[in-house]
mmCIF file of C-alpha atoms in Angstrom:
data_model
loop_
_atom_site.group_PDB
_atom_site.id
_atom_site.type_symbol
_atom_site.label_atom_id
_atom_site.label_comp_id
_atom_site.label_asym_id
_atom_site.label_seq_id
_atom_site.Cartn_x
_atom_site.Cartn_y
_atom_site.Cartn_z
ATOM 1 C CA MET A 1 2.892 -12.873 32.106
ATOM 2 C CA SER A 2 0.001 -14.204 30.051
ATOM 3 C CA PHE A 3 -2.262 -11.644 28.385
ATOM 4 C CA HIS A 4 -5.964 -12.363 27.876
ATOM 5 C CA VAL A 5 -7.460 -11.263 24.535
ATOM 6 C CA LEU A 6 -11.233 -11.361 24.011
ATOM 7 C CA ILE A 7 -12.900 -11.306 20.582
ATOM 8 C CA PRO A 8 -16.629 -10.790 21.291
ATOM 9 C CA ASP A 9 -17.737 -10.968 17.654
ATOM 10 C CA HIS A 10 -17.208 -13.118 14.586
ATOM 11 C CA VAL A 11 -13.816 -12.600 12.928
ATOM 12 C CA HIS A 12 -11.891 -14.752 10.485
ATOM 13 C CA GLN A 13 -10.201 -17.796 11.985
ATOM 14 C CA SER A 14 -6.814 -16.701 10.659
ATOM 15 C CA ALA A 15 -6.812 -13.834 13.176
ATOM 16 C CA ILE A 16 -7.539 -16.188 16.053
ATOM 17 C CA ASP A 17 -4.826 -18.563 14.846
ATOM 18 C CA ARG A 18 -2.291 -15.729 14.716
ATOM 19 C CA LEU A 19 -3.009 -14.807 18.316
ATOM 20 C CA ARG A 20 -2.955 -18.415 19.552
ATOM 21 C CA ALA A 21 0.415 -18.957 17.923
ATOM 22 C CA GLN A 22 1.958 -16.386 20.269
ATOM 23 C CA THR A 23 3.516 -17.449 23.555
ATOM 24 C CA GLY A 24 2.113 -15.295 26.314
ATOM 25 C CA ILE A 25 -1.338 -14.683 24.812
ATOM 26 C CA ARG A 26 -4.547 -16.474 25.815
ATOM 27 C CA VAL A 27 -7.470 -16.028 23.449
ATOM 28 C CA SER A 28 -11.210 -16.189 24.083
ATOM 29 C CA ALA A 29 -13.192 -16.164 20.848
ATOM 30 C CA PRO A 30 -16.781 -17.122 21.692
ATOM 31 C CA GLY A 31 -18.312 -15.392 18.666
ATOM 32 C CA LYS A 32 -20.976 -12.722 18.990
ATOM 33 C CA LEU A 33 -21.731 -11.892 22.607
ATOM 34 C CA GLU A 34 -24.868 -10.150 23.787
ATOM 35 C CA ARG A 35 -24.361 -7.036 25.882
ATOM 36 C CA ALA A 36 -24.904 -8.638 29.286
ATOM 37 C CA GLU A 37 -22.580 -11.510 28.422
ATOM 38 C CA LEU A 38 -19.932 -9.100 27.206
ATOM 39 C CA LEU A 39 -20.016 -6.996 30.360
ATOM 40 C CA GLY A 40 -19.538 -10.145 32.404
ATOM 41 C CA ALA A 41 -16.669 -11.403 30.266
ATOM 42 C CA VAL A 42 -14.322 -8.413 30.266
ATOM 43 C CA ALA A 43 -13.227 -8.215 33.897
ATOM 44 C CA ASP A 44 -9.791 -9.823 33.359
ATOM 45 C CA VAL A 45 -9.317 -8.961 29.681
ATOM 46 C CA HIS A 46 -6.170 -7.106 28.610
ATOM 47 C CA ALA A 47 -7.179 -6.485 24.980
ATOM 48 C CA LEU A 48 -10.286 -6.552 22.814
ATOM 49 C CA ILE A 49 -10.695 -7.075 19.084
ATOM 50 C CA ILE A 50 -14.062 -5.695 18.010
ATOM 51 C CA ARG A 51 -16.140 -4.941 14.962
ATOM 52 C CA SER A 52 -18.784 -2.240 14.473
ATOM 53 C CA GLY A 53 -21.484 -4.076 16.446
ATOM 54 C CA VAL A 54 -19.671 -3.883 19.796
ATOM 55 C CA ALA A 55 -20.173 -0.666 21.768
ATOM 56 C CA ALA A 56 -16.965 -0.015 23.709
ATOM 57 C CA ASP A 57 -18.571 2.720 25.797
ATOM 58 C CA ALA A 58 -17.839 4.046 29.275
ATOM 59 C CA GLU A 59 -19.827 1.247 30.918
ATOM 60 C CA LEU A 60 -17.853 -1.484 29.171
ATOM 61 C CA LEU A 61 -14.538 0.266 29.795
ATOM 62 C CA ALA A 62 -15.333 0.545 33.500
ATOM 63 C CA ALA A 63 -16.117 -3.179 33.647
ATOM 64 C CA ALA A 64 -12.853 -4.088 31.876
ATOM 65 C CA LYS A 65 -10.540 -3.153 34.723
ATOM 66 C CA GLU A 66 -7.430 -4.752 33.191
ATOM 67 C CA LEU A 67 -8.014 -3.499 29.662
ATOM 68 C CA ARG A 68 -5.029 -1.970 27.893
ATOM 69 C CA ALA A 69 -5.901 -1.969 24.197
ATOM 70 C CA ILE A 70 -8.761 -2.200 21.727
ATOM 71 C CA ALA A 71 -8.231 -3.088 18.092
ATOM 72 C CA ARG A 72 -11.072 -2.316 15.723
ATOM 73 C CA ALA A 73 -11.224 -4.752 12.809
ATOM 74 C CA GLY A 74 -12.215 -2.009 10.395
ATOM 75 C CA VAL A 75 -11.885 1.738 10.034
ATOM 76 C CA GLY A 76 -14.660 3.524 11.919
ATOM 77 C CA VAL A 77 -14.330 3.867 15.686
ATOM 78 C CA ASP A 78 -17.549 5.753 16.387
ATOM 79 C CA ASN A 79 -18.650 2.710 18.428
ATOM 80 C CA VAL A 80 -15.757 3.389 20.833
ATOM 81 C CA ASP A 81 -15.806 6.131 23.481
ATOM 82 C CA LEU A 82 -12.341 7.441 22.649
ATOM 83 C CA ALA A 83 -12.271 9.990 25.458
ATOM 84 C CA ALA A 84 -13.296 7.444 28.081
ATOM 85 C CA ALA A 85 -10.713 5.004 26.741
ATOM 86 C CA ALA A 86 -7.975 7.631 26.913
ATOM 87 C CA ALA A 87 -8.987 8.542 30.458
ATOM 88 C CA ARG A 88 -8.563 4.892 31.488
ATOM 89 C CA GLY A 89 -5.258 4.530 29.653
ATOM 90 C CA VAL A 90 -6.688 2.239 26.965
ATOM 91 C CA THR A 91 -5.098 2.552 23.525
ATOM 92 C CA VAL A 92 -7.574 2.328 20.625
ATOM 93 C CA MET A 93 -6.286 1.252 17.208
ATOM 94 C CA ASN A 94 -7.987 0.602 13.881
ATOM 95 C CA THR A 95 -7.180 -1.163 10.615
ATOM 96 C CA PRO A 96 -7.630 1.431 7.885
ATOM 97 C CA GLY A 97 -5.938 -0.438 5.058
ATOM 98 C CA GLY A 98 -7.676 -3.788 5.023
ATOM 99 C CA ASN A 99 -11.020 -2.847 3.528
ATOM 100 C CA THR A 100 -9.999 0.113 1.361
ATOM 101 C CA ILE A 101 -10.422 -1.627 -1.987
ATOM 102 C CA ALA A 102 -13.631 -3.378 -0.982
ATOM 103 C CA THR A 103 -15.207 -0.078 0.080
ATOM 104 C CA ALA A 104 -13.942 1.824 -2.953
ATOM 105 C CA GLU A 105 -15.196 -0.804 -5.408
ATOM 106 C CA TYR A 106 -18.566 -0.972 -3.682
ATOM 107 C CA THR A 107 -18.944 2.802 -3.642
ATOM 108 C CA PHE A 108 -18.195 2.932 -7.332
ATOM 109 C CA GLY A 109 -20.694 0.139 -7.907
ATOM 110 C CA LEU A 110 -23.347 2.194 -6.108
ATOM 111 C CA MET A 111 -22.547 5.167 -8.333
ATOM 112 C CA LEU A 112 -22.899 3.063 -11.485
ATOM 113 C CA ALA A 113 -26.159 1.588 -10.211
ATOM 114 C CA LEU A 114 -27.420 5.097 -9.452
ATOM 115 C CA ALA A 115 -26.451 6.419 -12.881
ATOM 116 C CA ARG A 116 -28.080 3.556 -14.776
ATOM 117 C CA HIS A 117 -30.997 2.561 -12.480
ATOM 118 C CA ILE A 118 -29.720 -1.011 -12.345
ATOM 119 C CA PRO A 119 -31.591 -2.196 -9.211
ATOM 120 C CA GLN A 120 -34.839 -0.636 -10.410
ATOM 121 C CA GLY A 121 -34.462 -2.269 -13.820
ATOM 122 C CA HIS A 122 -33.872 -5.636 -12.224
ATOM 123 C CA ALA A 123 -36.889 -5.283 -9.927
ATOM 124 C CA SER A 124 -39.089 -4.240 -12.846
ATOM 125 C CA LEU A 125 -38.126 -7.206 -15.014
ATOM 126 C CA ALA A 126 -38.381 -9.596 -12.063
ATOM 127 C CA ALA A 127 -41.954 -8.341 -11.632
ATOM 128 C CA GLY A 128 -42.737 -9.230 -15.258
ATOM 129 C CA ARG A 129 -42.408 -5.808 -16.875
ATOM 130 C CA TRP A 130 -40.217 -4.614 -19.783
ATOM 131 C CA ASP A 131 -39.622 -0.942 -18.972
ATOM 132 C CA ARG A 132 -36.810 0.036 -21.329
ATOM 133 C CA LYS A 133 -37.837 3.687 -21.641
ATOM 134 C CA ARG A 134 -38.547 4.197 -17.959
ATOM 135 C CA PHE A 135 -35.035 3.405 -16.784
ATOM 136 C CA GLY A 136 -32.866 5.291 -19.223
ATOM 137 C CA GLY A 137 -29.838 6.654 -17.383
ATOM 138 C CA GLY A 138 -26.785 8.829 -17.902
ATOM 139 C CA GLU A 139 -23.097 8.230 -18.487
ATOM 140 C CA LEU A 140 -20.416 8.905 -15.888
ATOM 141 C CA ARG A 141 -18.025 10.098 -18.581
ATOM 142 C CA GLY A 142 -17.565 13.849 -18.400
ATOM 143 C CA LYS A 143 -19.445 14.212 -15.111
ATOM 144 C CA THR A 144 -17.891 15.772 -12.028
ATOM 145 C CA LEU A 145 -17.425 13.585 -8.969
ATOM 146 C CA GLY A 146 -17.063 15.416 -5.666
ATOM 147 C CA ILE A 147 -15.312 13.454 -2.936
ATOM 148 C CA ILE A 148 -15.683 14.576 0.677
ATOM 149 C CA GLY A 149 -12.705 13.055 2.491
ATOM 150 C CA LEU A 150 -9.727 12.109 0.327
ATOM 151 C CA GLY A 151 -8.224 9.445 2.560
ATOM 152 C CA ARG A 152 -7.402 5.906 1.480
ATOM 153 C CA VAL A 153 -10.905 5.121 0.208
ATOM 154 C CA GLY A 154 -11.408 8.537 -1.365
ATOM 155 C CA GLN A 155 -8.118 8.234 -3.218
ATOM 156 C CA ALA A 156 -8.985 4.760 -4.511
ATOM 157 C CA ILE A 157 -12.337 6.072 -5.756
ATOM 158 C CA ALA A 158 -10.649 9.033 -7.444
ATOM 159 C CA LEU A 159 -8.428 6.701 -9.470
ATOM 160 C CA ARG A 160 -11.403 4.623 -10.578
ATOM 161 C CA ALA A 161 -13.435 7.689 -11.477
ATOM 162 C CA GLN A 162 -10.588 9.015 -13.615
ATOM 163 C CA ALA A 163 -10.507 5.672 -15.454
ATOM 164 C CA PHE A 164 -14.168 6.357 -16.329
ATOM 165 C CA ALA A 165 -13.187 9.790 -17.707
ATOM 166 C CA MET A 166 -14.867 11.642 -14.857
ATOM 167 C CA ARG A 167 -13.596 14.969 -13.563
ATOM 168 C CA VAL A 168 -12.757 14.615 -9.873
ATOM 169 C CA VAL A 169 -12.669 17.346 -7.225
ATOM 170 C CA ALA A 170 -12.352 16.872 -3.488
ATOM 171 C CA HIS A 171 -12.569 18.516 -0.089
ATOM 172 C CA ASP A 172 -10.264 17.373 2.705
ATOM 173 C CA PRO A 173 -8.836 19.976 5.090
ATOM 174 C CA TYR A 174 -6.420 17.455 6.623
ATOM 175 C CA LEU A 175 -4.823 16.006 3.493
ATOM 176 C CA PRO A 176 -1.347 17.248 2.483
ATOM 177 C CA PRO A 177 -1.820 19.111 -0.832
ATOM 178 C CA ASP A 178 0.977 17.186 -2.545
ATOM 179 C CA ILE A 179 -0.987 13.918 -2.226
ATOM 180 C CA ALA A 180 -3.970 15.434 -4.027
ATOM 181 C CA GLN A 181 -1.672 16.967 -6.630
ATOM 182 C CA GLY A 182 -0.122 13.567 -7.262
ATOM 183 C CA LEU A 183 -3.585 12.213 -7.965
ATOM 184 C CA GLY A 184 -4.479 15.121 -10.211
ATOM 185 C CA VAL A 185 -7.398 16.011 -7.945
ATOM 186 C CA PRO A 186 -8.002 19.694 -7.069
ATOM 187 C CA LEU A 187 -8.646 20.313 -3.374
ATOM 188 C CA LEU A 188 -11.474 22.821 -3.127
ATOM 189 C CA GLY A 189 -13.533 24.478 -0.444
ATOM 190 C CA LEU A 190 -16.589 22.524 0.639
ATOM 191 C CA ASP A 191 -19.033 24.908 -1.030
ATOM 192 C CA GLU A 192 -17.040 24.728 -4.272
ATOM 193 C CA VAL A 193 -17.334 20.941 -4.290
ATOM 194 C CA TYR A 194 -21.054 21.188 -3.556
ATOM 195 C CA ALA A 195 -21.555 23.632 -6.415
ATOM 196 C CA GLN A 196 -19.652 21.568 -9.005
ATOM 197 C CA ALA A 197 -20.444 17.933 -8.219
ATOM 198 C CA ASP A 198 -22.846 15.937 -10.379
ATOM 199 C CA TYR A 199 -22.153 13.013 -8.055
ATOM 200 C CA LEU A 200 -21.140 13.496 -4.426
ATOM 201 C CA THR A 201 -19.608 10.670 -2.386
ATOM 202 C CA LEU A 202 -18.987 10.926 1.357
ATOM 203 C CA HIS A 203 -15.877 9.529 3.034
ATOM 204 C CA ALA A 204 -15.440 11.723 6.098
ATOM 205 C CA LEU A 205 -15.136 10.599 9.695
ATOM 206 C CA ILE A 206 -17.862 11.540 12.151
ATOM 207 C CA THR A 207 -16.897 14.704 14.026
ATOM 208 C CA ALA A 208 -18.813 17.628 15.443
ATOM 209 C CA GLU A 209 -18.284 19.378 12.096
ATOM 210 C CA THR A 210 -19.278 16.507 9.814
ATOM 211 C CA ARG A 211 -22.256 15.058 11.685
ATOM 212 C CA GLY A 212 -25.329 15.847 9.611
ATOM 213 C CA MET A 213 -23.236 17.766 7.074
ATOM 214 C CA VAL A 214 -25.658 16.838 4.300
ATOM 215 C CA ASN A 215 -28.683 18.823 5.397
ATOM 216 C CA ALA A 216 -31.159 21.347 4.038
ATOM 217 C CA GLY A 217 -28.582 24.138 4.167
ATOM 218 C CA SER A 218 -25.797 22.277 2.391
ATOM 219 C CA ILE A 219 -28.161 20.731 -0.151
ATOM 220 C CA ALA A 220 -29.289 24.236 -1.097
ATOM 221 C CA ARG A 221 -25.654 24.967 -2.011
ATOM 222 C CA MET A 222 -25.303 21.825 -4.142
ATOM 223 C CA LYS A 223 -25.726 21.597 -7.882
ATOM 224 C CA PRO A 224 -29.408 20.984 -8.680
ATOM 225 C CA GLY A 225 -29.952 17.345 -9.586
ATOM 226 C CA VAL A 226 -26.917 16.092 -7.679
ATOM 227 C CA ARG A 227 -26.737 12.390 -6.856
ATOM 228 C CA ILE A 228 -25.368 11.430 -3.421
ATOM 229 C CA ILE A 229 -23.568 8.226 -2.423
ATOM 230 C CA ASN A 230 -22.831 7.289 1.182
ATOM 231 C CA ALA A 231 -20.920 4.136 2.092
ATOM 232 C CA ALA A 232 -19.085 5.754 5.012
ATOM 233 C CA ARG A 233 -21.251 6.641 8.026
ATOM 234 C CA GLY A 234 -24.987 7.258 8.138
ATOM 235 C CA ALA A 235 -24.667 10.116 10.605
ATOM 236 C CA LEU A 236 -23.092 12.275 7.903
ATOM 237 C CA ILE A 237 -26.590 12.787 6.499
ATOM 238 C CA ASN A 238 -29.676 14.408 7.984
ATOM 239 C CA GLU A 239 -32.048 11.789 6.628
ATOM 240 C CA ALA A 240 -35.219 13.898 6.884
ATOM 241 C CA ASP A 241 -33.616 16.753 4.958
ATOM 242 C CA LEU A 242 -32.329 14.402 2.259
ATOM 243 C CA ALA A 243 -35.773 12.823 1.925
ATOM 244 C CA ASP A 244 -37.313 16.273 1.401
ATOM 245 C CA ALA A 245 -34.712 17.111 -1.266
ATOM 246 C CA LEU A 246 -35.354 13.809 -3.050
ATOM 247 C CA GLN A 247 -39.075 14.523 -2.957
ATOM 248 C CA ASN A 248 -38.798 18.008 -4.454
ATOM 249 C CA GLY A 249 -36.158 17.027 -7.018
ATOM 250 C CA ARG A 250 -33.310 19.141 -5.667
ATOM 251 C CA VAL A 251 -31.425 15.842 -5.265
ATOM 252 C CA ALA A 252 -32.001 13.480 -8.187
ATOM 253 C CA GLY A 253 -31.060 10.283 -6.401
ATOM 254 C CA ALA A 254 -29.130 8.689 -3.590
ATOM 255 C CA ALA A 255 -27.383 5.381 -2.996
ATOM 256 C CA LEU A 256 -27.014 4.538 0.682
ATOM 257 C CA ASP A 257 -25.186 1.688 2.369
ATOM 258 C CA VAL A 258 -25.203 3.208 5.861
ATOM 259 C CA TYR A 259 -27.815 4.821 8.104
ATOM 260 C CA ALA A 260 -27.967 6.940 11.230
ATOM 261 C CA GLN A 261 -29.675 3.993 12.948
ATOM 262 C CA GLU A 262 -28.809 0.483 11.799
ATOM 263 C CA PRO A 263 -30.904 -1.267 10.820
ATOM 264 C CA PRO A 264 -33.041 1.753 9.851
ATOM 265 C CA ALA A 265 -36.440 2.051 11.478
ATOM 266 C CA SER A 266 -39.450 1.155 9.372
ATOM 267 C CA ASP A 267 -40.513 4.824 9.366
ATOM 268 C CA ASN A 268 -37.179 6.062 8.011
ATOM 269 C CA PRO A 269 -38.208 8.706 5.426
ATOM 270 C CA LEU A 270 -35.703 7.418 2.857
ATOM 271 C CA LEU A 271 -37.077 3.883 2.691
ATOM 272 C CA GLY A 272 -39.378 3.005 -0.188
ATOM 273 C CA ARG A 273 -38.360 5.923 -2.375
ATOM 274 C CA HIS A 274 -38.056 5.145 -6.093
ATOM 275 C CA ASN A 275 -34.938 7.305 -6.432
ATOM 276 C CA VAL A 276 -32.961 5.753 -3.570
ATOM 277 C CA ILE A 277 -30.844 2.602 -3.703
ATOM 278 C CA HIS A 278 -30.485 0.871 -0.335
ATOM 279 C CA THR A 279 -28.053 -1.793 0.835
ATOM 280 C CA PRO A 280 -27.454 -3.076 4.404
ATOM 281 C CA HIS A 281 -23.923 -1.833 5.216
ATOM 282 C CA LEU A 282 -22.145 -4.123 2.763
ATOM 283 C CA ALA A 283 -19.287 -1.965 1.468
ATOM 284 C CA ALA A 284 -16.512 -3.688 3.419
ATOM 285 C CA SER A 285 -18.160 -7.103 3.361
ATOM 286 C CA THR A 286 -15.923 -9.087 1.071
ATOM 287 C CA ALA A 287 -14.175 -12.267 2.107
ATOM 288 C CA ASP A 288 -10.862 -10.637 1.179
ATOM 289 C CA ALA A 289 -11.458 -7.561 3.328
ATOM 290 C CA GLN A 290 -12.721 -9.482 6.346
ATOM 291 C CA VAL A 291 -9.581 -11.613 6.386
ATOM 292 C CA ALA A 292 -7.330 -8.584 5.966
ATOM 293 C CA VAL A 293 -8.840 -6.453 8.748
ATOM 294 C CA ALA A 294 -9.053 -9.368 11.182
ATOM 295 C CA VAL A 295 -5.423 -10.377 10.680
ATOM 296 C CA GLU A 296 -4.294 -6.759 10.874
ATOM 297 C CA ALA A 297 -6.205 -6.271 14.136
ATOM 298 C CA ALA A 298 -4.662 -9.422 15.589
ATOM 299 C CA GLN A 299 -1.176 -8.248 14.657
ATOM 300 C CA LEU A 300 -1.823 -4.855 16.248
ATOM 301 C CA ILE A 301 -2.653 -6.596 19.526
ATOM 302 C CA VAL A 302 0.372 -8.909 19.312
ATOM 303 C CA ASP A 303 2.677 -5.960 18.687
ATOM 304 C CA PHE A 304 1.109 -3.928 21.492
ATOM 305 C CA LEU A 305 1.049 -6.599 24.194
ATOM 306 C CA LEU A 306 4.280 -8.430 23.432
ATOM 307 C CA HIS A 307 6.492 -5.788 21.841
ATOM 308 C CA SER A 308 5.141 -2.455 23.158
ATOM 309 C CA LYS A 309 4.589 -1.234 19.596
ATOM 310 C CA VAL A 310 1.626 0.871 18.525
ATOM 311 C CA ALA A 311 0.181 1.800 15.131
ATOM 312 C CA ASN A 312 -3.009 3.393 13.827
ATOM 313 C CA VAL A 313 -3.782 4.931 17.222
ATOM 314 C CA CYS A 314 -7.158 6.689 17.267
ATOM 315 C CA ASN A 315 -7.055 8.285 20.736
#
């Protein structure tokens, strides 16, 4: 039997080559497909490799009558209806290891930029000003970093923060305590992390409990003057509540790579604020990471279709 694999987005050629090298797999890799094109292309597809821009929702799953597996070239699967996929017998897998370092390095870069006002200093000088006094910052040394979600990325950030002589605490109700102990990172209750963190970085998945977890109520429990970094998922933050806290000084600054709506609407209350650093969802966007997640996704599909092996199952 020949299996049909569709890649309806741009992925690295090495992933396509890996699939095409397999006997028994036929690959369609047209690049980015618009929604109507995608719905018309999935009728005979046995597997999909997708990125964050493809919505594998109930409508798409119903149209893909032969679909058996979806591999997400990346970590987050909030663009996949996991329950609908499970109901149709479709296995959903992700590639959590490929972009860990890229995301961790970028997150740490955002924290450094937030501490030292690097983007603002650049913009000021580019505009012809010399504002040395205006953009004085603070050191990371001796500050407490709170990490929400101590998975692969959170652990990589913890190691980098310790190299900068930061104190690191974390909240992760699903992590085995011995892993945190091995890192030298105390696992605390969520409110304890909020109360202690000078910098707070978010690395949780989107669940009913975590959606909007940074809100007026939780901010009130945070250390006054906290700085918040989010390179995970925009929906972790109630953007209106964060904007209010940035306005009244309860939160000193934020560095955001992700948004509840992407791209953010022009009336997003966080845009244009002097104490917010914005980037357009770049954390995993390195050449190294894009190759790694694409190849890993391709191998997941090869193993699933040809060898009945599964890994990194999300549903």
